[in-house]
Amino acid sequence: MVNKAGCFFAACLLLILSGCGRKVETPSSRTPVSSAILGEALSSQSNPQSSQGPLSTEEEVEETIQSVWGNIPVINLNFYDKLCLSISETGDLLYVDPNETLVVHNLNTGKETHIASTKGPTNITYGCINDNWVVWKQNLGEDSMADPNCEIYAYNRKSNKTNRIFKTAMDQNGNPISGNQPTPSLKDDRVLLDQVTQVDADKNYMIESYEYNLKTGHKKTIAQQFAVPKFGENGVFGLCKDESSNPELNYSIIIKRKGNQKKPCMKQGARIYDYATDGCDSVMYVSQTFQKGASPKETLLLMDLHLIENGVETLVRKEKPDYSNMGYSWPCLSKRIALWRYGQKAIAFDRLLRRTVDLSPGEIDFTSGFFTNNHYLCWSHMSRESIQADKDETDLLSIIRIDDLPQNVEHTVLEEAP
């Protein structure tokens, strides 16, 4: 999961905490979200442009990377001023070019398909892709962090048609209702979304999660007060208020729902900043804790990383209260790889070999985005030329095929990254 300016995490935090009963400051005079708006399927488009676009084969260089995994093949793409959003299990890379055009690049053939273009202040902040669909979110304001107004679209890769499947509802004054910026979770022909359905007099948000069928347009409610839903192998994960903790703590807990049954994935709640699933039953999440600083008026915000596998929770990384303000963020999870950001660096954990790999080695290198699935691991970073020229930009996208990773620890080298 990657998106501009970290807007997903701010949206998640607002949605989770306010939706679970926390009182927050919001624009005045709100009205409940109209479910009719969410049922719209508008703006059909066809005949997308195809090209051998900016990620042509001459810009694709296959090299090797030296790491804990040993020498393994890596594809490097020239990715200056581009935003990578996702990659499918079959090697279709979804990205946004400098002109805010949404593009699908096939790693096997080099063919590119232009899916959509945005105009004006609109910008694409999130996207996901499989063999049948491309789903993306467009923020309609100039500031994606401050303006909650967004739309979500789905492009059918078989029929070449695009439908709008979500639009932020407005209050009685024509202002977008804060907290209505869902991040879609895509599986087969279905998308998981959540929406604010009601805001009471105390400005507490009521949240509804639902499954949207991209073929039929049918919407099926999953649960109330169940935020940021994500697909599992045979159920749906989401965030609920932790009823067992002190209400003043505003703790959340990750729940897995299967039909009418629900089961907590955690022994106790936490202030959950963000979380990810591997599409099966494992979960990785970032928790927030507060600690007193050097002076009585100083409070430190610490962000720790947790991994839940086979029902067992492990504290993967604990942030040190050293005033570096780095923290762990952007969790991403597949069956083989766990990914996160520490400071500005991309870090990978091989779940099979139980080894950690620093994907942004060196003090200067940093990442602007990364993601993984069961077949690929991708991350953006600085080229050697950018590092030598002291340019503050990521201009390379590196891609590793999961099948190229070693299958046993004897084939690994070096020490674990800190």
XYZ file of N, CA and C in Angstrom, residues 108-231:
372
model
N 6.160 -8.458 -17.954
C 6.573 -9.534 -18.846
C 6.708 -9.073 -20.292
N 5.838 -8.152 -20.728
C 5.828 -7.716 -22.130
C 6.286 -6.273 -22.319
N 6.267 -5.459 -21.259
C 6.573 -4.046 -21.387
C 5.417 -3.218 -21.894
N 4.294 -3.838 -22.231
C 3.138 -3.106 -22.745
C 2.514 -2.258 -21.645
N 2.065 -1.071 -22.013
C 1.425 -0.176 -21.062
C 0.024 0.194 -21.529
N -0.882 0.326 -20.563
C -2.252 0.750 -20.831
C -2.569 1.934 -19.942
N -3.003 3.032 -20.543
C -3.406 4.212 -19.788
C -4.863 4.052 -19.381
N -5.113 4.020 -18.083
C -6.443 3.733 -17.560
C -7.276 5.009 -17.382
N -6.696 6.033 -16.801
C -7.457 7.247 -16.505
C -6.499 8.414 -16.353
N -7.002 9.608 -16.600
C -6.247 10.843 -16.393
C -7.065 11.781 -15.527
N -6.401 12.492 -14.644
C -7.098 13.441 -13.788
C -6.711 14.850 -14.188
N -7.557 15.812 -13.828
C -7.327 17.200 -14.198
C -7.446 18.083 -12.964
N -6.804 19.244 -13.033
C -6.925 20.220 -11.957
C -6.289 19.724 -10.676
N -6.897 20.055 -9.527
C -6.294 19.694 -8.244
C -6.470 18.224 -7.866
N -7.287 17.494 -8.642
C -7.516 16.081 -8.340
C -6.212 15.297 -8.405
N -6.007 14.395 -7.447
C -4.818 13.547 -7.513
C -5.145 12.145 -7.025
N -4.481 11.163 -7.633
C -4.690 9.756 -7.305
C -3.771 9.399 -6.144
N -4.356 8.884 -5.067
C -3.581 8.639 -3.851
C -3.495 7.168 -3.468
N -4.288 6.310 -4.076
C -4.266 4.898 -3.695
C -4.800 4.081 -4.863
N -4.283 2.861 -5.036
C -4.769 1.983 -6.089
C -4.447 0.542 -5.800
N -5.249 -0.368 -6.369
C -4.997 -1.805 -6.268
C -5.422 -2.444 -7.587
N -4.856 -3.620 -7.883
C -5.059 -4.230 -9.197
C -5.051 -5.746 -9.082
N -5.915 -6.402 -9.875
C -5.816 -7.838 -10.108
C -6.050 -8.083 -11.596
N -6.249 -9.325 -11.996
C -6.365 -9.617 -13.428
C -7.638 -9.061 -14.046
N -8.642 -8.770 -13.239
C -9.931 -8.318 -13.768
C -10.210 -6.837 -13.553
N -9.626 -6.244 -12.501
C -10.024 -4.902 -12.114
C -8.833 -4.038 -11.710
N -9.014 -2.733 -11.923
C -8.163 -1.713 -11.322
C -9.074 -0.807 -10.502
N -8.758 -0.635 -9.234
C -9.557 0.213 -8.344
C -8.641 1.291 -7.773
N -9.091 2.549 -7.830
C -8.250 3.624 -7.321
C -9.076 4.716 -6.658
N -8.377 5.486 -5.826
C -9.008 6.592 -5.104
C -8.430 7.906 -5.581
N -9.321 8.868 -5.831
C -8.913 10.204 -6.231
C -9.332 11.213 -5.167
N -8.372 11.958 -4.670
C -8.693 13.066 -3.776
C -9.008 14.295 -4.621
N -10.096 14.981 -4.280
C -10.589 16.059 -5.130
C -10.074 17.426 -4.731
N -9.409 17.537 -3.590
C -8.874 18.821 -3.157
C -7.390 18.929 -3.430
N -6.860 20.126 -3.350
C -5.440 20.336 -3.579
C -4.605 19.715 -2.468
N -5.136 19.700 -1.260
C -4.431 19.128 -0.114
C -5.133 17.840 0.280
N -4.531 16.685 -0.059
C -5.183 15.397 0.203
C -5.275 15.100 1.684
N -4.433 15.741 2.499
C -4.487 15.522 3.938
C -5.628 16.306 4.570
N -5.790 17.557 4.142
C -6.758 18.440 4.787
C -8.161 18.302 4.210
N -8.270 17.918 2.944
C -9.575 17.844 2.287
C -10.040 16.394 2.219
N -11.129 16.031 2.899
C -11.571 14.633 2.913
C -12.357 14.231 1.674
N -12.580 15.138 0.743
C -13.433 14.860 -0.412
C -12.703 13.925 -1.383
N -13.317 12.775 -1.675
C -12.680 11.817 -2.580
C -13.720 11.036 -3.359
N -13.259 10.381 -4.408
C -14.069 9.453 -5.197
C -13.247 8.189 -5.427
N -13.942 7.052 -5.558
C -13.279 5.776 -5.846
C -13.865 5.213 -7.128
N -12.983 4.766 -8.018
C -13.390 4.255 -9.327
C -12.918 2.817 -9.506
N -13.634 2.090 -10.355
C -13.262 0.718 -10.708
C -13.244 0.594 -12.231
N -12.136 0.112 -12.755
C -11.968 -0.094 -14.199
C -11.988 -1.586 -14.491
N -12.919 -2.009 -15.364
C -13.047 -3.408 -15.763
C -12.041 -3.680 -16.877
N -11.052 -4.519 -16.625
C -9.992 -4.777 -17.593
C -10.452 -5.648 -18.758
N -11.630 -6.254 -18.636
C -12.173 -7.061 -19.724
C -13.020 -6.212 -20.665
N -13.875 -5.343 -20.112
C -14.778 -4.527 -20.928
C -14.248 -3.124 -21.212
N -13.160 -2.729 -20.536
C -12.563 -1.395 -20.676
C -13.522 -0.278 -20.255
N -14.363 -0.554 -19.282
C -15.291 0.460 -18.784
C -14.955 0.825 -17.343
N -15.209 2.085 -17.015
C -14.916 2.610 -15.683
C -16.201 3.072 -15.016
N -16.396 2.700 -13.760
C -17.536 3.155 -12.975
C -17.064 3.777 -11.673
N -17.758 4.813 -11.253
C -17.505 5.367 -9.923
C -18.276 4.550 -8.907
N -17.603 4.077 -7.864
C -18.256 3.218 -6.887
C -18.381 3.888 -5.521
N -17.761 5.053 -5.352
C -17.871 5.769 -4.079
C -17.628 7.253 -4.308
N -18.399 8.066 -3.579
C -18.187 9.515 -3.569
C -18.476 10.020 -2.168
N -17.578 10.829 -1.629
C -17.767 11.378 -0.292
C -19.065 12.190 -0.228
N -19.874 11.899 0.769
C -21.124 12.630 0.941
C -20.859 14.020 1.519
N -21.781 14.922 1.262
C -21.664 16.295 1.737
C -22.649 16.571 2.869
N -22.287 17.532 3.740
C -23.225 17.941 4.772
C -24.182 18.978 4.206
N -25.064 19.502 5.050
C -26.097 20.418 4.587
C -25.530 21.742 4.078
N -24.258 22.016 4.402
C -23.613 23.236 3.921
C -22.766 23.001 2.673
N -22.831 21.764 2.162
C -22.066 21.449 0.962
C -20.607 21.128 1.211
N -20.260 20.851 2.467
C -18.891 20.486 2.810
C -18.759 18.973 2.921
N -17.645 18.390 2.444
C -17.467 16.938 2.573
C -17.396 16.523 4.030
N -18.048 15.418 4.347
C -18.068 14.913 5.719
C -16.716 14.288 6.048
N -16.074 14.797 7.075
C -14.749 14.320 7.464
C -14.803 12.852 7.862
N -13.754 12.112 7.565
C -13.692 10.701 7.914
C -14.178 9.788 6.813
N -14.740 10.352 5.737
C -15.263 9.528 4.644
C -14.228 9.386 3.535
N -13.117 8.763 3.843
C -12.082 8.484 2.858
C -11.661 7.031 2.954
N -12.515 6.103 2.537
C -12.170 4.680 2.685
C -11.005 4.280 1.798
N -10.275 3.271 2.232
C -9.201 2.685 1.439
C -9.663 1.312 0.977
N -9.917 1.122 -0.321
C -10.515 -0.128 -0.797
C -9.591 -1.325 -0.644
N -10.190 -2.460 -0.314
C -9.501 -3.747 -0.299
C -10.127 -4.598 -1.403
N -9.310 -5.076 -2.348
C -9.797 -5.749 -3.556
C -9.502 -7.235 -3.513
N -10.513 -8.044 -3.865
C -10.336 -9.496 -4.008
C -11.319 -9.998 -5.047
N -10.817 -10.671 -6.070
C -11.660 -11.184 -7.151
C -12.497 -10.042 -7.728
N -13.837 -10.155 -7.638
C -14.736 -9.118 -8.156
C -15.384 -8.322 -7.035
N -14.732 -8.282 -5.876
C -15.329 -7.616 -4.715
C -14.370 -6.595 -4.113
N -14.966 -5.549 -3.544
C -14.206 -4.502 -2.866
C -14.812 -4.283 -1.488
N -13.956 -4.145 -0.484
C -14.405 -3.786 0.853
C -14.227 -2.292 1.064
N -15.259 -1.637 1.611
C -15.231 -0.208 1.895
C -15.900 0.054 3.231
N -15.663 1.218 3.801
C -16.426 1.653 4.960
C -16.868 3.098 4.741
N -17.897 3.500 5.460
C -18.438 4.837 5.296
C -19.008 5.331 6.622
N -19.000 6.641 6.785
C -19.654 7.262 7.935
C -21.143 7.369 7.624
N -21.961 6.778 8.455
C -23.408 6.782 8.218
C -24.147 7.785 9.086
N -23.535 8.203 10.182
C -24.222 9.118 11.086
C -23.207 9.824 11.986
N -23.483 11.074 12.281
C -22.695 11.838 13.243
C -23.658 12.394 14.275
N -23.494 12.001 15.547
C -24.462 12.422 16.557
C -24.152 13.825 17.073
N -24.947 14.257 18.050
C -24.810 15.624 18.571
C -23.463 15.861 19.232
N -22.841 14.788 19.756
C -21.525 14.908 20.383
C -20.383 14.713 19.390
N -20.757 14.645 18.100
C -19.779 14.486 17.019
C -19.044 13.159 17.093
N -19.740 12.126 17.543
C -19.227 10.768 17.443
C -19.672 10.188 16.105
N -18.795 9.459 15.456
C -19.084 8.921 14.136
C -19.630 7.500 14.237
N -20.635 7.199 13.424
C -21.116 5.833 13.245
C -20.592 5.328 11.900
N -19.971 4.150 11.924
C -19.312 3.614 10.734
C -19.959 2.295 10.315
N -20.106 2.135 9.010
C -20.611 0.885 8.448
C -19.601 0.369 7.432
N -19.237 -0.897 7.546
C -18.387 -1.541 6.547
C -19.260 -2.401 5.638
N -18.887 -2.444 4.365
C -19.696 -3.217 3.433
C -18.831 -3.775 2.310
N -19.375 -4.795 1.647
C -18.732 -5.408 0.484
C -19.475 -4.967 -0.767
N -18.731 -4.460 -1.736
C -19.318 -3.982 -2.986
C -18.951 -4.945 -4.105
N -19.968 -5.482 -4.793
C -19.744 -6.397 -5.908
C -19.536 -5.578 -7.178
N -18.339 -5.655 -7.741
C -17.999 -4.830 -8.890
C -18.741 -5.239 -10.154
N -19.176 -6.496 -10.243
C -19.919 -6.953 -11.416
C -21.375 -6.503 -11.384
N -22.001 -6.622 -10.213
C -23.441 -6.367 -10.115
C -23.777 -5.012 -9.522
N -22.831 -4.390 -8.808
C -23.116 -3.144 -8.110
C -23.847 -3.343 -6.793
N -24.026 -4.610 -6.400
C -24.746 -4.904 -5.152
C -23.861 -4.610 -3.946
N -24.454 -4.030 -2.913
C -23.738 -3.700 -1.689
C -24.276 -4.541 -0.536
N -23.385 -5.256 0.161
C -23.765 -6.114 1.286
C -23.099 -5.609 2.553
N -23.903 -5.248 3.545
C -23.359 -4.746 4.807
C -22.648 -5.864 5.566
N -21.464 -5.541 6.103
C -20.712 -6.496 6.908
C -20.976 -6.285 8.383
N -20.774 -5.053 8.865
C -20.969 -4.784 10.293
C -20.940 -3.281 10.537
N -21.445 -2.877 11.714
C -21.371 -1.502 12.175
C -20.168 -1.350 13.109
N -19.644 -0.133 13.188
C -18.478 0.169 14.036
C -17.347 -0.834 13.792
N -17.118 -1.091 12.516
C -16.113 -2.051 12.048
C -15.352 -1.329 10.941
N -14.199 -0.760 11.276
C -13.522 0.175 10.380
C -12.363 -0.471 9.631
N -12.007 0.136 8.504
C -10.871 -0.257 7.666
C -10.899 -1.764 7.379
N -11.937 -2.270 6.736
C -12.032 -3.713 6.484
C -11.018 -4.175 5.444
N -10.483 -5.391 5.659
C -9.533 -6.003 4.731
C -9.866 -7.476 4.577
N -9.664 -7.989 3.376
C -9.955 -9.390 3.102
C -8.957 -10.315 3.777
